[in-house]
Amino acid sequence: MYFCSEMANDSINIRKPVERQSNFELLRIVSMLMVLGVHIDFASLGMPDFSGGPHPVTSRDLWQLTVESICIIGVNCFTMISGWFGIRLKWRGVAAFLFECVFYSVLISTAVMVVKPEARSLTTWVESWLVLSHTDLWYVPAYFGLMLISPLLNAGSENLSKDQFGICLSVFVAFNLWCGWWWGGSFNPTGYTLVQLMMIYLIARYLRLHAAHCQIAGSRKPVIIIYVLSLAGIFVSAFHIPEKAFAYNSPFVVLCSVTMFMLFAGLKFRSVFINRLAAGAFSVYLIHKAPPVWGGLIKPTVARMWNLLPLWQFTVFALFLCAAIYLGSWCVDRVRLAVSNRLLHDLR
């Protein structure tokens, strides 16, 4: 079992090395690349507008909807990894998580002040330290909240019977989908909330505790069919309820996330390369989505290339951009990891 969480292990080495499971490490990489795909797609280019009446659907419209449909499950799958292994709340893990978030926030804010003297702002620099309250990265405070509440979630899931857990989880999921997703309840209207992370975490806990590996691996065919159907559901719903189709708590998105997770959970292989590449995946999010990097560099570049390049060339550009951001962030994260190991070495 991983100390504090999978994410915390990326932040700091633990005294007793834990054998990472390469199938989930590969899913971690794929999930973060999906997050990049979502940000390069709708977050940069906007969603195609079909509200103005009948008009021809272009190849670019279809490209955007396809990419978004495939990639929108990245956040859910990334969170399910923590749910599968279970967050084990430790001071060291909490400190490592906060240090990683602060490290990149302050580093990027400081770099902006150095490179662009006209953009210097002491207020902005001070706020870069406040990663739980003054941030555009919604996942950081939401995941921190999940860490804090994880002992309660773990205790409940481990002490309930399979039937009790299944009933409670089913009601919780139905409540989120009906009152949150469909009716836009403020507790979880689109999935960008702690409540969403709790739901996804508990789904993964249920699979871990009550679905054996052989059962998951043996159900590959029906799981693939359900994945394809739910993926189609995301795509089709974009034409009818575009404001809800790509919410993280959409029933199609949740189902697609769970089936994708089960497909990876059913794999069994070992790869040192995959394990090393997956370490520090969270830094990809912290670096590329930081406002100065995202708003000042990546988003305008993507929008410009979208307007300049043919679709196939833009696709190649987007793939290379995702790979470059991931690998570049991974290299930078080696520095953060070394600092983190030295500073937090004595914490337990």
Tab-separated table of N, CA and C in Angstrom, residues 15 32 40 45 68 106 115 123 127 132-133 138 151 154 159 168 185-186 193 196 218 232 246 268 280 323 337 339 345:
chain	number	residue	atom	x	y	z
A	15	ARG	N	11.215	5.462	2.727
A	15	ARG	CA	12.378	4.713	3.185
A	15	ARG	C	12.392	3.285	2.650
A	32	MET	N	-2.775	11.720	-17.570
A	32	MET	CA	-2.240	13.081	-17.641
A	32	MET	C	-2.157	13.566	-19.086
A	40	ILE	N	-5.699	21.302	-24.530
A	40	ILE	CA	-5.348	21.739	-25.878
A	40	ILE	C	-6.601	21.881	-26.741
A	45	LEU	N	-9.421	26.103	-27.575
A	45	LEU	CA	-10.107	26.437	-28.821
A	45	LEU	C	-11.582	26.729	-28.642
A	68	GLU	N	-12.195	15.528	-27.282
A	68	GLU	CA	-12.748	15.832	-25.958
A	68	GLU	C	-13.449	14.607	-25.370
A	106	VAL	N	5.446	28.988	-6.825
A	106	VAL	CA	6.388	30.066	-6.504
A	106	VAL	C	7.479	30.163	-7.558
A	115	VAL	N	11.733	37.466	-15.806
A	115	VAL	CA	11.698	37.583	-17.268
A	115	VAL	C	10.924	38.811	-17.719
A	123	THR	N	2.076	41.327	-4.640
A	123	THR	CA	0.839	40.651	-4.226
A	123	THR	C	0.696	39.305	-4.924
A	127	GLU	N	0.750	35.616	-3.162
A	127	GLU	CA	-0.389	34.718	-3.354
A	127	GLU	C	0.029	33.387	-3.978
A	132	LEU	N	-3.718	26.662	-1.688
A	132	LEU	CA	-5.015	26.090	-1.360
A	132	LEU	C	-6.149	27.105	-1.435
A	133	SER	N	-5.798	28.374	-1.485
A	133	SER	CA	-6.838	29.408	-1.475
A	133	SER	C	-6.741	30.375	-2.651
A	138	TRP	N	-8.083	24.088	-9.731
A	138	TRP	CA	-9.119	23.599	-8.822
A	138	TRP	C	-8.774	22.259	-8.190
A	151	PRO	N	-9.174	9.216	5.720
A	151	PRO	CA	-9.322	8.226	6.804
A	151	PRO	C	-10.773	7.834	7.039
A	154	ASN	N	-11.835	5.625	4.031
A	154	ASN	CA	-11.225	4.298	4.126
A	154	ASN	C	-11.886	3.461	5.213
A	159	ASN	N	-15.053	-1.201	6.541
A	159	ASN	CA	-15.836	-1.800	7.616
A	159	ASN	C	-17.269	-2.115	7.216
A	168	CYS	N	-24.745	2.012	-0.354
A	168	CYS	CA	-24.367	3.397	-0.025
A	168	CYS	C	-23.738	4.088	-1.231
A	185	GLY	N	-26.934	21.006	-9.063
A	185	GLY	CA	-26.796	21.317	-7.646
A	185	GLY	C	-25.430	21.896	-7.337
A	186	SER	N	-25.377	22.908	-6.501
A	186	SER	CA	-24.131	23.629	-6.252
A	186	SER	C	-23.053	22.757	-5.614
A	193	THR	N	-15.185	19.438	-8.155
A	193	THR	CA	-15.412	19.608	-6.724
A	193	THR	C	-14.820	18.454	-5.930
A	196	GLN	N	-17.000	15.293	-6.130
A	196	GLN	CA	-16.721	14.446	-7.286
A	196	GLN	C	-15.547	13.522	-6.996
A	218	GLY	N	-11.117	-11.032	-16.450
A	218	GLY	CA	-11.968	-11.922	-17.207
A	218	GLY	C	-13.165	-11.239	-17.845
A	232	ALA	N	-19.422	6.715	-27.010
A	232	ALA	CA	-20.380	7.200	-28.004
A	232	ALA	C	-21.433	8.083	-27.351
A	246	PHE	N	-19.776	17.121	-21.278
A	246	PHE	CA	-18.383	16.914	-20.903
A	246	PHE	C	-18.103	17.255	-19.441
A	268	LYS	N	-1.368	-6.863	-16.390
A	268	LYS	CA	-0.347	-7.235	-15.419
A	268	LYS	C	0.997	-7.331	-16.125
A	280	GLY	N	6.162	11.672	-10.964
A	280	GLY	CA	6.155	13.108	-11.204
A	280	GLY	C	5.114	13.548	-12.210
A	323	ALA	N	3.627	15.539	-25.779
A	323	ALA	CA	4.821	14.784	-25.401
A	323	ALA	C	5.905	15.706	-24.852
A	337	LEU	N	12.153	16.952	-6.917
A	337	LEU	CA	12.201	15.736	-6.123
A	337	LEU	C	13.448	15.692	-5.242
A	339	VAL	N	15.151	18.266	-4.052
A	339	VAL	CA	14.954	19.238	-2.970
A	339	VAL	C	13.985	18.696	-1.937
A	345	HIS	N	13.179	14.674	4.590
A	345	HIS	CA	13.781	13.360	4.840
A	345	HIS	C	13.381	12.785	6.195
